[in-house]
C-alpha positions as a Markdown table, in Angstrom:
| # | Residue | x | y | z |
|---|---|---|---|---|
| 1 | Met | -127.6 | -50.1 | -15.9 |
| 2 | Gly | -128.4 | -48.2 | -13.2 |
| 3 | Ala | -131.3 | -48.4 | -10.7 |
| 4 | Gly | -132.2 | -45.1 | -10.0 |
| 5 | Phe | -134.6 | -42.9 | -11.8 |
| 6 | Thr | -133.9 | -43.1 | -15.5 |
| 7 | Gly | -132.7 | -47.1 | -14.6 |
| 8 | Ser | -135.9 | -47.9 | -13.2 |
| 9 | Met | -138.8 | -45.8 | -15.1 |
| 10 | Leu | -136.3 | -46.4 | -18.4 |
| 11 | Ala | -137.3 | -50.3 | -17.3 |
| 12 | Ala | -141.2 | -49.2 | -16.1 |
| 13 | Arg | -141.8 | -47.1 | -19.8 |
| 14 | Leu | -140.3 | -49.3 | -21.9 |
| 15 | Ala | -142.2 | -53.1 | -20.0 |
| 16 | Arg | -145.6 | -50.6 | -20.3 |
| 17 | Gln | -145.1 | -49.6 | -24.5 |
| 18 | Ser | -143.5 | -52.6 | -25.4 |
| 19 | Pro | -146.1 | -54.2 | -28.2 |
| 20 | Ala | -143.8 | -57.8 | -28.0 |
| 21 | Pro | -142.6 | -58.9 | -24.1 |
| 22 | Val | -139.4 | -58.3 | -23.6 |
| 23 | Asp | -136.6 | -58.8 | -20.5 |
| 24 | Ile | -134.8 | -56.4 | -19.1 |
| 25 | Phe | -132.5 | -56.4 | -16.5 |
| 26 | Leu | -132.1 | -54.2 | -14.4 |
| 27 | Phe | -128.5 | -53.4 | -12.4 |
| 28 | Asp | -127.5 | -52.3 | -8.4 |
| 29 | Arg | -125.0 | -53.8 | -6.5 |
| 30 | Asn | -126.5 | -51.5 | -3.5 |
| 31 | Arg | -130.3 | -53.0 | -4.7 |
| 32 | Ala | -131.6 | -49.3 | -4.6 |
| 33 | Phe | -133.5 | -50.3 | -6.6 |
| 34 | Gly | -136.2 | -48.4 | -8.1 |
| 35 | Arg | -134.7 | -45.3 | -5.5 |
| 36 | Gly | -130.5 | -45.1 | -6.0 |
| 37 | Val | -129.1 | -42.7 | -3.7 |
| 38 | Ala | -131.0 | -39.7 | -4.5 |
| 39 | Tyr | -134.7 | -41.1 | -3.1 |
| 40 | Ala | -133.4 | -44.2 | -0.6 |
| 41 | Thr | -133.0 | -41.5 | 1.7 |
| 42 | Glu | -134.4 | -42.7 | 5.9 |
| 43 | Ile | -133.6 | -39.1 | 6.5 |
| 44 | Asp | -137.5 | -36.9 | 6.0 |
| 45 | Arg | -136.2 | -33.3 | 5.9 |
| 46 | His | -134.8 | -34.4 | 3.0 |
| 47 | Leu | -137.6 | -33.5 | 0.7 |
| 48 | Leu | -138.0 | -33.0 | -3.1 |
| 49 | Asn | -137.3 | -30.1 | -4.8 |
| 50 | Val | -140.8 | -30.4 | -6.8 |
| 51 | Pro | -144.0 | -29.8 | -6.2 |
| 52 | Ala | -146.0 | -33.0 | -5.4 |
| 53 | Ala | -148.4 | -32.5 | -8.2 |
| 54 | Ser | -145.1 | -32.3 | -11.4 |
| 55 | Met | -143.5 | -35.6 | -9.8 |
| 56 | Ser | -145.2 | -38.1 | -11.8 |
| 57 | Ala | -143.1 | -40.7 | -13.6 |
| 58 | His | -145.7 | -41.7 | -16.5 |
| 59 | Val | -145.6 | -38.5 | -19.2 |
| 60 | Glu | -148.5 | -39.0 | -20.2 |
| 61 | Glu | -150.5 | -39.1 | -17.1 |
| 62 | Pro | -149.6 | -36.0 | -14.5 |
| 63 | Ala | -151.2 | -36.7 | -11.5 |
| 64 | His | -150.2 | -40.4 | -10.7 |
| 65 | Phe | -148.1 | -40.1 | -8.7 |
| 66 | Leu | -151.0 | -37.2 | -6.5 |
| 67 | Gly | -153.0 | -40.6 | -7.3 |
| 68 | Trp | -150.2 | -43.3 | -5.4 |
| 69 | Leu | -151.4 | -41.0 | -2.9 |
| 70 | Arg | -154.8 | -40.9 | -2.3 |
| 71 | Gly | -155.2 | -44.9 | -3.3 |
| 72 | Lys | -152.3 | -45.0 | 0.5 |
| 73 | Gly | -154.8 | -43.4 | 2.8 |
| 74 | Arg | -152.8 | -39.6 | 2.0 |
| 75 | Glu | -154.5 | -36.2 | 1.3 |
| 76 | Val | -152.1 | -33.7 | 0.2 |
| 77 | Glu | -151.2 | -29.9 | -2.0 |
| 78 | Asp | -151.0 | -30.3 | -5.2 |
| 79 | Gly | -147.5 | -27.6 | -3.6 |
| 80 | Ala | -146.7 | -29.9 | -1.3 |
| 81 | Phe | -143.6 | -30.7 | -0.9 |
| 82 | Leu | -143.2 | -34.1 | 0.4 |
| 83 | Pro | -140.0 | -36.1 | 1.5 |
| 84 | Arg | -137.9 | -37.4 | -0.6 |
| 85 | Gly | -138.1 | -41.1 | 1.2 |
| 86 | Leu | -141.4 | -41.2 | 0.7 |
| 87 | Tyr | -141.4 | -41.1 | -3.7 |
| 88 | Gly | -138.8 | -43.4 | -3.5 |
| 89 | Asn | -141.4 | -46.2 | -1.5 |
| 90 | Tyr | -143.8 | -44.9 | -4.7 |
| 91 | Leu | -140.7 | -45.2 | -7.5 |
| 92 | Arg | -139.9 | -49.0 | -6.3 |
| 93 | Asp | -143.5 | -49.6 | -5.8 |
| 94 | Ile | -144.3 | -48.8 | -10.3 |
| 95 | Leu | -141.7 | -50.9 | -10.9 |
| 96 | Gly | -142.7 | -53.9 | -8.2 |
| 97 | Arg | -144.9 | -53.7 | -11.5 |
| 98 | Ser | -143.1 | -54.4 | -13.9 |
| 99 | Pro | -143.2 | -58.2 | -14.7 |
| 100 | Asp | -140.7 | -58.6 | -17.2 |
| 101 | Val | -138.5 | -56.2 | -14.9 |
| 102 | Ser | -135.6 | -59.3 | -13.5 |
| 103 | Thr | -133.3 | -57.1 | -11.1 |
| 104 | Ile | -129.5 | -57.9 | -11.0 |
| 105 | Ser | -128.5 | -57.2 | -7.7 |
| 106 | Ala | -124.5 | -56.9 | -9.4 |
| 107 | Asp | -123.0 | -53.7 | -11.4 |
| 108 | Val | -121.8 | -54.6 | -15.2 |
| 109 | Gln | -117.8 | -54.4 | -15.0 |
| 110 | Gly | -117.4 | -54.3 | -18.6 |
| 111 | Leu | -119.5 | -55.0 | -22.6 |
| 112 | Gln | -118.8 | -56.5 | -25.3 |
| 113 | Val | -120.3 | -54.9 | -28.9 |
| 114 | Gly | -120.7 | -57.1 | -31.5 |
| 115 | Asp | -123.4 | -57.8 | -34.6 |
| 116 | Gly | -125.8 | -59.6 | -32.8 |
| 117 | Gly | -125.6 | -58.3 | -29.9 |
| 118 | Val | -124.1 | -57.0 | -26.1 |
| 119 | Ala | -121.7 | -59.2 | -23.8 |
| 120 | Leu | -121.9 | -58.1 | -20.3 |
| 121 | Ser | -119.2 | -58.9 | -17.6 |
| 122 | Leu | -121.1 | -58.5 | -14.2 |
| 123 | Ser | -118.8 | -58.1 | -11.0 |
| 124 | Asp | -120.2 | -61.3 | -9.6 |
| 125 | Gly | -118.4 | -63.4 | -12.6 |
| 126 | Arg | -121.6 | -63.8 | -14.6 |
| 127 | Gly | -122.0 | -63.0 | -17.6 |
| 128 | Leu | -125.0 | -61.8 | -19.6 |
| 129 | Asp | -126.0 | -61.5 | -23.1 |
| 130 | Val | -128.6 | -58.9 | -24.1 |
| 131 | Asp | -129.3 | -57.1 | -27.4 |
| 132 | Arg | -128.9 | -53.5 | -26.3 |
| 133 | Ala | -128.1 | -51.4 | -23.1 |
| 134 | Ile | -128.8 | -48.4 | -21.7 |
| 135 | Leu | -126.5 | -47.0 | -19.7 |
| 136 | Cys | -128.4 | -44.7 | -17.1 |
| 137 | Leu | -126.1 | -44.7 | -14.5 |
| 138 | Gly | -126.6 | -41.0 | -12.7 |
| 139 | Asn | -124.6 | -39.1 | -10.5 |
| 140 | Phe | -121.2 | -39.9 | -9.2 |
| 141 | Pro | -119.1 | -38.4 | -6.2 |
| 142 | Pro | -118.0 | -35.9 | -6.5 |
| 143 | Ala | -113.8 | -35.0 | -7.2 |
| 144 | Ser | -112.3 | -33.7 | -4.4 |
| 145 | Pro | -111.6 | -30.1 | -5.0 |
| 146 | Val | -109.0 | -29.8 | -2.0 |
| 147 | Asp | -106.4 | -32.8 | -3.0 |
| 148 | Glu | -103.7 | -30.3 | -3.9 |
| 149 | His | -104.2 | -27.9 | -0.3 |
| 150 | Ile | -105.6 | -31.4 | 2.3 |
| 151 | Asp | -103.0 | -34.0 | 4.2 |
| 152 | Glu | -103.1 | -36.2 | 3.4 |
| 153 | Thr | -103.1 | -37.6 | 6.9 |
| 154 | Cys | -106.2 | -35.7 | 7.0 |
| 155 | Val | -108.1 | -38.4 | 5.9 |
| 156 | Asp | -109.6 | -39.5 | 8.7 |
| 157 | His | -111.8 | -36.1 | 9.5 |
| 158 | Tyr | -111.4 | -35.7 | 5.1 |
| 159 | Val | -115.6 | -36.9 | 3.9 |
| 160 | Ala | -114.5 | -37.5 | 0.1 |
| 161 | Asp | -118.7 | -38.1 | -1.0 |
| 162 | Pro | -120.7 | -37.7 | 1.9 |
| 163 | Trp | -123.1 | -40.6 | -0.3 |
| 164 | His | -121.8 | -43.3 | 0.0 |
| 165 | Ser | -119.6 | -44.1 | 3.3 |
| 166 | Gly | -121.5 | -43.9 | 5.8 |
| 167 | Arg | -118.7 | -41.5 | 7.3 |
| 168 | Leu | -121.9 | -38.9 | 7.9 |
| 169 | Ser | -122.6 | -41.3 | 11.8 |
| 170 | Glu | -119.1 | -40.5 | 12.8 |
| 171 | Val | -119.7 | -37.3 | 13.3 |
| 172 | Thr | -120.4 | -36.2 | 16.4 |
| 173 | Pro | -123.0 | -33.7 | 18.2 |
| 174 | Asp | -120.9 | -31.3 | 18.9 |
| 175 | Asp | -118.2 | -31.0 | 16.5 |
| 176 | Thr | -117.3 | -28.6 | 13.9 |
| 177 | Val | -118.3 | -29.8 | 10.9 |
| 178 | Val | -116.5 | -27.8 | 6.8 |
| 179 | Leu | -118.4 | -28.1 | 4.1 |
| 180 | Ile | -116.8 | -27.6 | 1.0 |
| 181 | Gly | -119.5 | -26.1 | -1.4 |
| 182 | Thr | -123.3 | -24.8 | -0.7 |
| 183 | Ser | -125.5 | -26.2 | -2.8 |
| 184 | Leu | -128.0 | -29.0 | -2.9 |
| 185 | Thr | -125.6 | -31.0 | -1.6 |
| 186 | Met | -123.9 | -29.5 | 1.1 |
| 187 | Val | -128.2 | -28.3 | 1.8 |
| 188 | Asp | -128.7 | -32.2 | 2.2 |
| 189 | Val | -125.1 | -32.6 | 4.5 |
| 190 | Val | -126.8 | -30.7 | 7.0 |
| 191 | Leu | -130.5 | -32.1 | 7.8 |
| 192 | Glu | -129.2 | -35.4 | 7.8 |
| 193 | Leu | -126.7 | -33.7 | 10.7 |
| 194 | Val | -129.5 | -31.6 | 12.3 |
| 195 | Ala | -131.3 | -34.9 | 11.9 |
| 196 | Lys | -129.9 | -37.2 | 14.1 |
| 197 | Gly | -128.4 | -34.4 | 16.6 |
| 198 | His | -125.4 | -32.2 | 15.8 |
| 199 | Arg | -125.3 | -29.1 | 17.5 |
| 200 | Gly | -122.3 | -27.8 | 16.8 |
| 201 | Arg | -121.1 | -25.0 | 14.6 |
| 202 | Leu | -121.7 | -26.4 | 11.2 |
| 203 | Val | -119.2 | -23.3 | 7.9 |
| 204 | Ala | -119.9 | -23.6 | 4.5 |
| 205 | Val | -117.9 | -22.9 | 2.0 |
| 206 | Ser | -118.1 | -21.4 | -2.3 |
| 207 | Arg | -116.4 | -19.3 | -4.1 |
| 208 | Arg | -119.6 | -17.1 | -4.7 |
| 209 | Gly | -121.1 | -18.3 | -1.3 |
| 210 | Leu | -124.2 | -18.8 | -3.3 |
| 211 | Leu | -127.6 | -21.0 | -1.4 |
| 212 | Pro | -130.3 | -22.4 | -3.0 |
| 213 | Ala | -133.4 | -19.4 | -3.7 |
| 214 | Ala | -136.9 | -21.6 | -2.6 |
| 215 | His | -139.7 | -22.3 | -3.3 |
| 216 | Arg | -143.1 | -20.4 | -3.1 |
| 217 | Lys | -146.8 | -20.8 | -3.7 |
| 218 | Ala | -147.1 | -21.8 | -7.4 |
| 219 | Gln | -147.7 | -19.3 | -9.3 |
| 220 | Pro | -149.7 | -19.6 | -13.5 |
| 221 | Ala | -146.5 | -19.6 | -15.8 |
| 222 | Arg | -146.5 | -16.7 | -17.5 |
| 223 | Ser | -144.6 | -16.9 | -21.8 |
| 224 | Pro | -142.5 | -14.0 | -22.1 |
| 225 | Phe | -140.0 | -15.8 | -24.2 |
| 226 | Ser | -139.4 | -17.5 | -27.5 |
| 227 | Leu | -136.9 | -19.0 | -28.6 |
| 228 | Asp | -136.6 | -16.9 | -32.3 |
| 229 | His | -136.3 | -14.5 | -29.7 |
| 230 | Leu | -133.5 | -15.9 | -27.7 |
| 231 | Pro | -129.7 | -14.4 | -28.3 |
| 232 | Asn | -127.0 | -17.5 | -28.2 |
| 233 | Asp | -124.7 | -15.1 | -26.3 |
| 234 | Met | -124.1 | -15.4 | -22.6 |
| 235 | Ala | -123.7 | -11.6 | -21.6 |
| 236 | Asn | -127.7 | -10.5 | -24.1 |
| 237 | Leu | -129.3 | -13.2 | -23.1 |
| 238 | Val | -128.6 | -13.0 | -19.6 |
| 239 | His | -129.1 | -9.5 | -20.1 |
| 240 | Val | -132.6 | -10.2 | -21.7 |
| 241 | Leu | -134.0 | -12.5 | -18.5 |
| 242 | Arg | -132.1 | -10.1 | -15.9 |
| 243 | Thr | -135.0 | -7.4 | -17.8 |
| 244 | Ala | -137.5 | -9.8 | -17.7 |
| 245 | Ala | -137.3 | -10.2 | -14.1 |
| 246 | Glu | -137.2 | -6.8 | -13.7 |
| 247 | Glu | -140.2 | -6.2 | -15.3 |
| 248 | Glu | -142.0 | -8.8 | -13.3 |
| 249 | Lys | -141.2 | -7.5 | -10.0 |
| 250 | Arg | -142.8 | -4.5 | -11.1 |
| 251 | Arg | -146.4 | -6.1 | -12.3 |
| 252 | Gly | -145.7 | -7.2 | -8.5 |
| 253 | Gly | -145.6 | -10.7 | -9.9 |
| 254 | Asp | -142.1 | -12.2 | -9.3 |
| 255 | Trp | -138.4 | -14.3 | -10.5 |
| 256 | Arg | -139.2 | -17.3 | -10.3 |
| 257 | Thr | -142.2 | -17.4 | -13.7 |
| 258 | Val | -139.9 | -15.8 | -15.8 |
| 259 | Val | -136.5 | -18.1 | -14.8 |
| 260 | Asp | -140.1 | -21.6 | -14.7 |
| 261 | Ser | -141.4 | -20.2 | -18.1 |
| 262 | Leu | -137.3 | -20.1 | -19.7 |
| 263 | Arg | -138.1 | -24.4 | -19.2 |
| 264 | Pro | -139.0 | -24.8 | -21.9 |
| 265 | His | -137.1 | -24.2 | -24.2 |
| 266 | Thr | -133.6 | -24.5 | -22.3 |
| 267 | Gln | -133.2 | -28.1 | -23.5 |
| 268 | Ala | -133.1 | -27.1 | -27.2 |
| 269 | Leu | -131.2 | -23.5 | -26.0 |
| 270 | Trp | -128.3 | -25.2 | -25.1 |
| 271 | Arg | -128.0 | -27.2 | -28.4 |
| 272 | Arg | -128.1 | -24.3 | -30.4 |
| 273 | Leu | -126.0 | -22.4 | -28.2 |
| 274 | Pro | -122.0 | -22.0 | -29.2 |
| 275 | Ile | -119.2 | -24.6 | -27.6 |
| 276 | Ala | -118.3 | -21.0 | -26.4 |
| 277 | Glu | -121.7 | -19.5 | -24.9 |
| 278 | Arg | -121.7 | -22.5 | -23.6 |
| 279 | Arg | -117.5 | -22.5 | -22.1 |
| 280 | Arg | -118.0 | -19.5 | -21.0 |
| 281 | Phe | -121.8 | -20.5 | -19.1 |
| 282 | Met | -120.0 | -22.6 | -17.1 |
| 283 | Arg | -117.4 | -20.9 | -16.1 |
| 284 | His | -119.8 | -17.8 | -15.0 |
| 285 | Val | -123.4 | -18.4 | -15.9 |
| 286 | Arg | -123.5 | -21.9 | -14.2 |
| 287 | Pro | -123.7 | -20.1 | -10.3 |
| 288 | Tyr | -125.9 | -18.0 | -10.0 |
| 289 | Trp | -128.4 | -20.0 | -12.3 |
| 290 | Glu | -129.0 | -23.4 | -10.3 |
| 291 | Val | -129.7 | -21.8 | -7.8 |
| 292 | His | -132.6 | -19.8 | -9.4 |
| 293 | Arg | -133.4 | -22.3 | -11.5 |
| 294 | His | -132.9 | -25.1 | -9.1 |
| 295 | Arg | -134.8 | -23.7 | -5.2 |
| 296 | Leu | -135.7 | -25.5 | -2.3 |
| 297 | Ala | -138.9 | -26.2 | -0.5 |
| 298 | Pro | -140.4 | -23.9 | 1.9 |
| 299 | Gln | -139.0 | -25.7 | 5.4 |
| 300 | Val | -136.3 | -26.4 | 4.1 |
| 301 | Ala | -135.6 | -23.4 | 2.9 |
| 302 | Glu | -136.7 | -21.7 | 6.2 |
| 303 | Glu | -135.3 | -24.8 | 8.5 |
| 304 | Leu | -131.6 | -23.3 | 7.1 |
| 305 | Ala | -132.7 | -19.7 | 7.6 |
| 306 | Ala | -133.2 | -20.7 | 11.4 |
| 307 | Leu | -129.8 | -22.3 | 11.8 |
| 308 | Arg | -128.5 | -18.9 | 10.1 |
| 309 | Arg | -130.0 | -17.3 | 12.9 |
| 310 | Asp | -129.0 | -19.1 | 15.3 |
| 311 | Gly | -125.3 | -18.8 | 15.2 |
| 312 | Arg | -125.7 | -22.9 | 13.6 |
| 313 | Leu | -124.7 | -22.9 | 9.9 |
| 314 | Glu | -122.0 | -20.1 | 8.5 |
| 315 | Ile | -122.1 | -19.8 | 4.6 |
| 316 | Val | -118.4 | -18.1 | 3.5 |
| 317 | Ala | -118.0 | -17.2 | 0.1 |
| 318 | Gly | -114.0 | -17.7 | 0.0 |
| 319 | Arg | -111.8 | -20.9 | -0.1 |
| 320 | Val | -109.9 | -23.9 | 1.1 |
| 321 | Arg | -106.6 | -22.7 | 0.9 |
| 322 | Glu | -104.4 | -25.6 | 3.3 |
| 323 | Ile | -106.2 | -28.1 | 5.5 |
| 324 | Val | -103.5 | -30.0 | 7.9 |
| 325 | Ala | -104.3 | -32.1 | 10.9 |
| 326 | Arg | -104.6 | -31.4 | 14.8 |
| 327 | Pro | -105.3 | -32.9 | 17.9 |
| 328 | Asn | -109.2 | -34.9 | 17.2 |
| 329 | Gly | -109.8 | -33.3 | 13.2 |
| 330 | Val | -108.2 | -30.8 | 11.6 |
| 331 | Arg | -107.2 | -27.0 | 11.2 |
| 332 | Val | -109.2 | -25.3 | 7.8 |
| 333 | Ser | -107.6 | -22.1 | 6.1 |
| 334 | Ile | -110.2 | -19.9 | 4.2 |
| 335 | Ala | -108.8 | -17.4 | 1.8 |
| 336 | Arg | -112.4 | -15.4 | 1.9 |
| 337 | Arg | -113.4 | -13.4 | -1.3 |
| 338 | Arg | -111.9 | -10.2 | -2.1 |
| 339 | Ser | -109.5 | -10.4 | 1.4 |
| 340 | Ala | -105.7 | -11.2 | 1.7 |
| 341 | Ala | -106.1 | -12.5 | 5.0 |
| 342 | Arg | -106.9 | -16.1 | 6.0 |
| 343 | Glu | -108.8 | -17.5 | 8.1 |
| 344 | Val | -108.4 | -20.6 | 10.2 |
| 345 | Val | -111.3 | -22.8 | 11.9 |
| 346 | Asp | -110.9 | -25.7 | 14.1 |
| 347 | Ser | -112.8 | -28.4 | 12.5 |
| 348 | Gly | -113.4 | -32.3 | 13.5 |
| 349 | Trp | -114.6 | -32.7 | 9.8 |
| 350 | Val | -114.4 | -31.5 | 6.4 |
| 351 | Val | -117.5 | -32.9 | 4.6 |
| 352 | Asn | -117.0 | -32.7 | 0.3 |
| 353 | Cys | -119.4 | -30.8 | -1.1 |
| 354 | Ser | -119.0 | -29.8 | -4.6 |
| 355 | Gly | -121.2 | -31.7 | -6.5 |
| 356 | Pro | -121.2 | -34.6 | -8.9 |
| 357 | Ala | -118.1 | -35.6 | -10.6 |
| 358 | Leu | -119.1 | -34.2 | -14.7 |
| 359 | Asp | -115.4 | -35.6 | -16.7 |
| 360 | Tyr | -116.3 | -39.0 | -17.2 |
| 361 | Ser | -113.8 | -39.2 | -18.6 |
| 362 | Arg | -111.9 | -39.3 | -14.9 |
| 363 | Ile | -113.6 | -41.3 | -12.5 |
| 364 | Asp | -112.6 | -44.1 | -11.8 |
| 365 | Asp | -115.7 | -46.7 | -12.9 |
| 366 | Pro | -114.3 | -50.3 | -14.1 |
| 367 | Leu | -116.8 | -50.1 | -16.7 |
| 368 | Leu | -116.4 | -45.9 | -17.9 |
| 369 | Val | -112.5 | -47.1 | -17.7 |
| 370 | Ser | -113.4 | -49.5 | -19.3 |
| 371 | Leu | -115.6 | -47.9 | -22.1 |
| 372 | Phe | -113.5 | -45.0 | -22.8 |
| 373 | Ala | -109.9 | -47.4 | -23.3 |
| 374 | Asp | -112.3 | -49.3 | -25.8 |
| 375 | Gly | -113.3 | -46.5 | -27.9 |
| 376 | Leu | -116.9 | -47.3 | -27.5 |
| 377 | Val | -117.7 | -43.5 | -25.3 |
| 378 | Arg | -116.4 | -40.2 | -26.0 |
| 379 | Pro | -116.4 | -36.9 | -24.1 |
| 380 | Gly | -120.0 | -35.2 | -24.5 |
| 381 | Pro | -119.7 | -31.7 | -25.0 |
| 382 | Leu | -117.1 | -29.7 | -22.8 |
| 383 | Arg | -116.9 | -32.7 | -21.3 |
| 384 | Leu | -119.6 | -33.0 | -19.1 |
| 385 | Gly | -120.9 | -36.5 | -19.1 |
| 386 | Leu | -120.8 | -38.7 | -22.6 |
| 387 | Asp | -121.7 | -37.8 | -25.6 |
| 388 | Val | -124.8 | -39.0 | -27.4 |
| 389 | Asp | -127.1 | -38.6 | -30.6 |
| 390 | Asp | -130.3 | -37.5 | -30.5 |
| 391 | Asp | -131.7 | -40.9 | -29.8 |
| 392 | Tyr | -130.0 | -41.5 | -27.2 |
| 393 | Arg | -127.6 | -44.1 | -28.9 |
| 394 | Leu | -123.9 | -43.6 | -27.3 |
| 395 | Ile | -121.4 | -42.5 | -29.7 |
| 396 | Asp | -118.0 | -43.9 | -29.8 |
| 397 | Arg | -114.4 | -42.7 | -30.6 |
| 398 | Met | -114.6 | -42.0 | -34.4 |
| 399 | Gly | -117.7 | -40.4 | -34.3 |
| 400 | Ile | -119.8 | -43.2 | -35.1 |
| 401 | Ala | -123.8 | -43.5 | -32.7 |
| 402 | Ser | -123.8 | -47.5 | -31.6 |
| 403 | Pro | -126.8 | -48.9 | -32.3 |
| 404 | Gln | -126.7 | -50.8 | -29.5 |
| 405 | Leu | -125.7 | -47.9 | -26.5 |
| 406 | Phe | -127.5 | -45.5 | -25.7 |
| 407 | Ala | -127.1 | -43.4 | -21.6 |
| 408 | Leu | -130.0 | -41.3 | -20.3 |
| 409 | Gly | -129.6 | -39.0 | -17.5 |
| 410 | Pro | -127.2 | -36.9 | -15.6 |
| 411 | Met | -124.9 | -39.2 | -17.7 |
| 412 | Ile | -125.6 | -36.6 | -21.0 |
| 413 | Arg | -125.8 | -33.6 | -19.6 |
| 414 | Gly | -123.6 | -31.6 | -21.6 |
| 415 | Val | -125.6 | -32.7 | -24.7 |
| 416 | Leu | -129.1 | -32.4 | -22.5 |
| 417 | Trp | -128.0 | -29.6 | -20.1 |
| 418 | Glu | -131.6 | -29.7 | -18.1 |
| 419 | Thr | -131.2 | -33.2 | -17.1 |
| 420 | Thr | -131.0 | -33.7 | -13.4 |
| 421 | Ala | -135.2 | -33.4 | -12.6 |
| 422 | Val | -138.2 | -36.3 | -12.9 |
| 423 | Pro | -139.8 | -34.0 | -14.9 |
| 424 | Asp | -137.4 | -33.8 | -17.7 |
| 425 | Ile | -135.8 | -37.2 | -16.9 |
| 426 | Arg | -139.6 | -38.9 | -18.2 |
| 427 | Arg | -139.5 | -38.0 | -21.1 |
| 428 | Gln | -136.0 | -38.6 | -21.9 |
| 429 | Cys | -137.0 | -42.0 | -21.1 |
| 430 | Asp | -140.5 | -42.6 | -22.9 |
| 431 | Ala | -138.3 | -41.2 | -25.6 |
| 432 | Leu | -136.0 | -43.5 | -25.3 |
| 433 | Ala | -138.6 | -46.7 | -24.2 |
| 434 | Lys | -140.6 | -45.5 | -26.9 |
| 435 | Phe | -137.6 | -46.1 | -30.1 |
| 436 | Leu | -136.8 | -49.0 | -29.1 |
| 437 | Ala | -140.2 | -50.8 | -28.4 |
| 438 | Ala | -140.7 | -49.3 | -31.9 |
| 439 | Ser | -137.2 | -51.1 | -33.5 |
């Protein structure tokens, strides 16, 4: 269930690895099979945040994406950052070469688990019986960070979900736009507006005003860390990372090498951290980790820098305190960080770029609502996504892992925090495909 990278590549991996013929059904009402939201974009400025050489869909064939590009007559450098839409074509091509996969243009809105398998209820009124069901629903629309501060009359100028509403097309070139959030979603919205000819003022607001860092030319990753020697508390762990980054800089290197060298240990480190330390990470460290870990293509970082130099994009550390209606737009009151003063911005639009919703028990999705109501799932640690065991089996309200229900990708970030980038998710797809094929 879900046909973005996670669902599509799991389907392709299972079709490839199964020792016997298997019927695989892939569901997506929007028919974005293989692409999902992330790779369905037609904006060429929307670039991958990972170099092409690291974007193979197959664990055992690291150069598969580069080979596919060469087969299309495109020679690219290993470190090139390519359009996400092009990568979506690559994923769709892989899916199209998987004959055991059937695509169904509907959503699963409910399911019942029995001894013989799982009965699915589809949005088009049909039912379907399967042996196992895997949730690969990806990221859900962001929760609104300003519900208590926004006048209900502002709805016509407030974009609650920049990915599914299509309302960015209503923004006129000279409109001032306030964006709530300064991370990757904000970057994509800015690039889309600019690509469509926007020339007005853009004001991006987040609590700390942090922008994702830029990639630099790839360097061989050092390995200064051993999992056994990494501390289990945030204060000392941050100290270790900062010390390593400063030492790398003294040697003429780059902090990016230090962050990248921690990646092989990230999942194991997250899982062994006490809940109190994970909570401390989420509250205090996460924003800084994410802008260093999830970096921008150099071209994108330079375009943002140019917009800021030209005065068209302003990054503000602060909070939106009030949004009220005015003729042809809204008036936004912003409290800057460490300042008692309020800044008022007369804006045509406010766009919620605060990132995907993480507490799935509060998401108004028919399937999730029914799964929680029936006790078939429980929230992941810290209420991040859904809880699963080591084999990606969903854990129910009573703490029992299901033999028929599974979940992968961003849905399980409470268990495996690094669950957003292709190199991380493809390993999950490979592992679960092997488990299902063997069983």
